[in-house]
Coordinates of C-alpha atoms in Angstrom, one line a residue:
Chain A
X45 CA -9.1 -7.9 11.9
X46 CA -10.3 -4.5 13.1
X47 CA -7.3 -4.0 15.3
X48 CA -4.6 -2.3 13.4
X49 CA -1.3 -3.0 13.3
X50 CA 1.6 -0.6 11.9
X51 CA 3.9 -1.7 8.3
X52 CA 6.8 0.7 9.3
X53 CA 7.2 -1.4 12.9
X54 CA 8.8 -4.6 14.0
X55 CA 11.0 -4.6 11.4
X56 CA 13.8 -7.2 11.3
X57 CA 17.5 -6.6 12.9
X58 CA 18.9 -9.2 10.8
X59 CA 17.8 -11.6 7.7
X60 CA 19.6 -14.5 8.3
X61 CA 17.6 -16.0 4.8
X62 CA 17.7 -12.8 3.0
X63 CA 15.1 -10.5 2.6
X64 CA 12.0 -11.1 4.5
X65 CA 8.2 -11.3 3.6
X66 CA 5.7 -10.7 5.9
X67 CA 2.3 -11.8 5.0
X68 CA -0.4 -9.2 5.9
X69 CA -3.3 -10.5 4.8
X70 CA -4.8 -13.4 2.5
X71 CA -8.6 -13.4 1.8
X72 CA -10.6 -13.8 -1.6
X73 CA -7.2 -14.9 -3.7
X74 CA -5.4 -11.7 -2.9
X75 CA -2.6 -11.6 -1.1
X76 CA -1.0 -8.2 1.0
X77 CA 2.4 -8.3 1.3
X78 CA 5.2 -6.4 3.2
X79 CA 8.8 -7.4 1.9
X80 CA 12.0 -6.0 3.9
X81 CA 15.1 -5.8 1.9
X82 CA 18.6 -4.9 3.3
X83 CA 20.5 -4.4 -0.2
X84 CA 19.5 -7.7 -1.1
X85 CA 19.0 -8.3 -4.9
X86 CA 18.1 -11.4 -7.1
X87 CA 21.0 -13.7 -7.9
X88 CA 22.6 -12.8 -11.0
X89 CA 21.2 -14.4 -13.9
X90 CA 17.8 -15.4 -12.2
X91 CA 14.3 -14.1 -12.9
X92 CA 11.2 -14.1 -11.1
X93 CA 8.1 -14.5 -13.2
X94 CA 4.6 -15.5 -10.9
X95 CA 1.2 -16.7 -12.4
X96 CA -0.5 -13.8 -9.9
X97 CA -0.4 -10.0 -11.2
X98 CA 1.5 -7.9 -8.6
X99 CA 1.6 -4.0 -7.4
X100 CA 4.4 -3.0 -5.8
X101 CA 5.2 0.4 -3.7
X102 CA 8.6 1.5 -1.7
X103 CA 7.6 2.9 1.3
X104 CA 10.7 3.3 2.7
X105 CA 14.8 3.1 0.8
X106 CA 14.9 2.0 -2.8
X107 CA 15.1 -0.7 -5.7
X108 CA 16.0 -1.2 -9.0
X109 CA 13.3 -3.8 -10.8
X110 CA 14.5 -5.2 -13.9
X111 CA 12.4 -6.5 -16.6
X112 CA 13.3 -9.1 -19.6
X113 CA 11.3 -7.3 -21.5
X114 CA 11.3 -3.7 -20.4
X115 CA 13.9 -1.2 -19.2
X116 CA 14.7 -0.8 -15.5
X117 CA 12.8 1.0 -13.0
X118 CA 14.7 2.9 -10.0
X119 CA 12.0 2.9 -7.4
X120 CA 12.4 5.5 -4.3
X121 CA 10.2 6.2 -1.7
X122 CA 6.7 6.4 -2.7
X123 CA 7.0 5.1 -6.4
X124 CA 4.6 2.7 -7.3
X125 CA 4.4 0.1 -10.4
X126 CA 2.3 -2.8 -11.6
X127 CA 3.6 -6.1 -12.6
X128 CA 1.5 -8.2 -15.0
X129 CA 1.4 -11.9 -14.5
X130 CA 4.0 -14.0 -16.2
X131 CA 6.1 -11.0 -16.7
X132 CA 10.1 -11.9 -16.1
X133 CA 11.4 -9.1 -13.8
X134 CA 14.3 -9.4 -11.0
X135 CA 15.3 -6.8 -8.0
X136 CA 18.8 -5.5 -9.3
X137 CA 19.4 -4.0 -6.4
X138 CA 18.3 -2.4 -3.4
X139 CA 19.4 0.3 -1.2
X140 CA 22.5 -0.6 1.1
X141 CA 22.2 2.7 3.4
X142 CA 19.0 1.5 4.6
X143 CA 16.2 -1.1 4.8
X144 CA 13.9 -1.2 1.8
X145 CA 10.1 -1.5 2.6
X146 CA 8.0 -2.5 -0.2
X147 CA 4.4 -3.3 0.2
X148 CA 3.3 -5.7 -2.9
X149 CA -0.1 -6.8 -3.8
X150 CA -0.4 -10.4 -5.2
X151 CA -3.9 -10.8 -7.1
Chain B
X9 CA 2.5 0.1 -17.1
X10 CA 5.9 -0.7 -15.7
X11 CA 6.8 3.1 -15.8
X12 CA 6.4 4.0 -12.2
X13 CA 4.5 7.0 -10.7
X14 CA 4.5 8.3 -6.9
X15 CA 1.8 8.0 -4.1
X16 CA 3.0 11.3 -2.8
X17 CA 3.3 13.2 -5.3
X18 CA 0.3 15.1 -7.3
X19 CA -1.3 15.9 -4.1
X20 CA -4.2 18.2 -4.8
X21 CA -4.0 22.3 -4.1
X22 CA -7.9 22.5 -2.9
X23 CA -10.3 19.9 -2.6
X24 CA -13.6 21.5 -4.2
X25 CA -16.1 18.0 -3.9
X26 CA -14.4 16.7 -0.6
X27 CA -11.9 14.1 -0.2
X28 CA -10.3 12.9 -3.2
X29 CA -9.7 9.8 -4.7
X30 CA -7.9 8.3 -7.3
X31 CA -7.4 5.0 -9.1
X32 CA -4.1 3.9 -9.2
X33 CA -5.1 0.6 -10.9
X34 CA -8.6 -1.4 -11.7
X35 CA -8.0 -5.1 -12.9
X36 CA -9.3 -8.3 -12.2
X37 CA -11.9 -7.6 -9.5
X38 CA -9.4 -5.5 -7.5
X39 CA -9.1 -1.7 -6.9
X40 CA -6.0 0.0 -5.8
X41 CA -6.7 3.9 -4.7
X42 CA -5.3 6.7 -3.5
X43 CA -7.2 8.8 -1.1
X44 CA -6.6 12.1 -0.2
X45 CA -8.5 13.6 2.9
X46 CA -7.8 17.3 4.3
X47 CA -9.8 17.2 7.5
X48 CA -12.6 15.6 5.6
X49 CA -14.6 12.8 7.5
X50 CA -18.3 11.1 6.9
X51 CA -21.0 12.9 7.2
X52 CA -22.5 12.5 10.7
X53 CA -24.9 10.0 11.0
X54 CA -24.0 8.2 8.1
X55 CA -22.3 5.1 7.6
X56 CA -19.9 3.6 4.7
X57 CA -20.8 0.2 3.6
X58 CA -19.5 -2.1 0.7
X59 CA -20.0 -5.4 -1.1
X60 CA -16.3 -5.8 -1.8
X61 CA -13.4 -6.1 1.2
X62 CA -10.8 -3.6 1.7
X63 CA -7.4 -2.9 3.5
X64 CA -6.4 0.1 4.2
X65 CA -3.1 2.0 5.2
X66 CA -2.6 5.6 6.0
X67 CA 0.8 6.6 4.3
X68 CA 0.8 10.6 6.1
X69 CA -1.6 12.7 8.3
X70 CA -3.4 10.6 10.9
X71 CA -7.8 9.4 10.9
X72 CA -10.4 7.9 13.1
X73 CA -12.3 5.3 11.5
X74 CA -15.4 4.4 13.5
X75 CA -17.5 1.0 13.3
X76 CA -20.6 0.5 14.0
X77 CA -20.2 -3.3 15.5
X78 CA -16.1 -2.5 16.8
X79 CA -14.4 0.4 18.9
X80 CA -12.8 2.8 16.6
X81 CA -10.0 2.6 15.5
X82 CA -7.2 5.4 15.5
X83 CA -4.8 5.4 12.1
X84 CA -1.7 7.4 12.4
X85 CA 1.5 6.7 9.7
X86 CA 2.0 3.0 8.3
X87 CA -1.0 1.9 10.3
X88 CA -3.2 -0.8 8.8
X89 CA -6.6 -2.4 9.4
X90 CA -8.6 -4.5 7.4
X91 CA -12.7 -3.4 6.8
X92 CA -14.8 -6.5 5.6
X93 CA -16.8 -6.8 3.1
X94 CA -20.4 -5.7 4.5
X95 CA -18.9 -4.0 7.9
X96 CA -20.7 -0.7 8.6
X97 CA -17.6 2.2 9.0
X98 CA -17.0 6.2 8.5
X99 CA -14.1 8.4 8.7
X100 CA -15.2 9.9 12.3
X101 CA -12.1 12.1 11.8
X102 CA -8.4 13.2 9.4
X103 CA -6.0 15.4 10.6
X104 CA -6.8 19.1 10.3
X105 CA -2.8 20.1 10.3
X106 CA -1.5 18.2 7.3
X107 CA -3.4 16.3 4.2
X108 CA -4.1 12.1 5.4
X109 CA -2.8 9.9 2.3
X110 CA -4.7 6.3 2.6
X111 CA -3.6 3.3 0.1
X112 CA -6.9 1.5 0.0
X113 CA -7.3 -1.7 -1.9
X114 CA -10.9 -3.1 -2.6
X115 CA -11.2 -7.0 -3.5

């Protein structure tokens, strides 16, 4: 577990089942996340709502994260934003110039 | 808490009690933090320990973490390593030519 390994490499050529999740680490109920996106975006009309809280950074390209209950966030490169558990949101969109890194912590 | 802030931005000017840290989020048992280091590293001789687990990522600048049971490890941009909870480590060295961001997540 010592050995590191690097979140901006290996990163997918193509997402033949849209965007793509790379697990970096599960221990103790927490989960460490790496999601790729390639302008991909929720389906219209759907939300995403999780029992686990979740923080979320873009490392790389941006998103849009919208809430049921909130207004929008635009999220570039570096922005960071916490998620409560059970709260509705959807990715609106996501940049289509270039991939979109996101790291996310499930806890 | 959905209003978004950014990891890179707010660096600190001068760094008057050493590396700096600062808590991006605390709940439920986990810690998300931001470290900034500016050529900082552990005292010699002395080693970090904790009760909690933590997995860390440098963001910018480049650091040496060294283990007292493991061959250090060298942490350059968008490299991560996981530190157990109760493994003996310390910063043997950050980068002297630009500030070394870490995203460090205790669980």
């Amino acid at each position: 577990m010592l050995h590191p390994a690097n979140i901006f490499k290996n990163l997918p050529e193509s997402f033949p089942e849209g965007e793509q999740f790379d697990e970096l680490l599960f221990r103790g109920g927490v989960t460490i996340e790496r999601i790729i996106s390639d302008g991909h975006k929720t389906p219209e009309g759907q939300w995403l709502c999780s029992g686990k809280n979740e923080w979320v950074v873009v490392l790389e390209g941006e998103g849009i994260l919208e809430f049921a209950q909130n207004s929008p966030v635009r999220l570039a490169r570096g922005d960071y934003c916490f998620i409560p558990a059970g709260c509705k949101h959807r990715v609106a969109d996501t940049s289509q110039s270039e991939k979109t890194i996101w790291l996310a912590i499930h806890f």
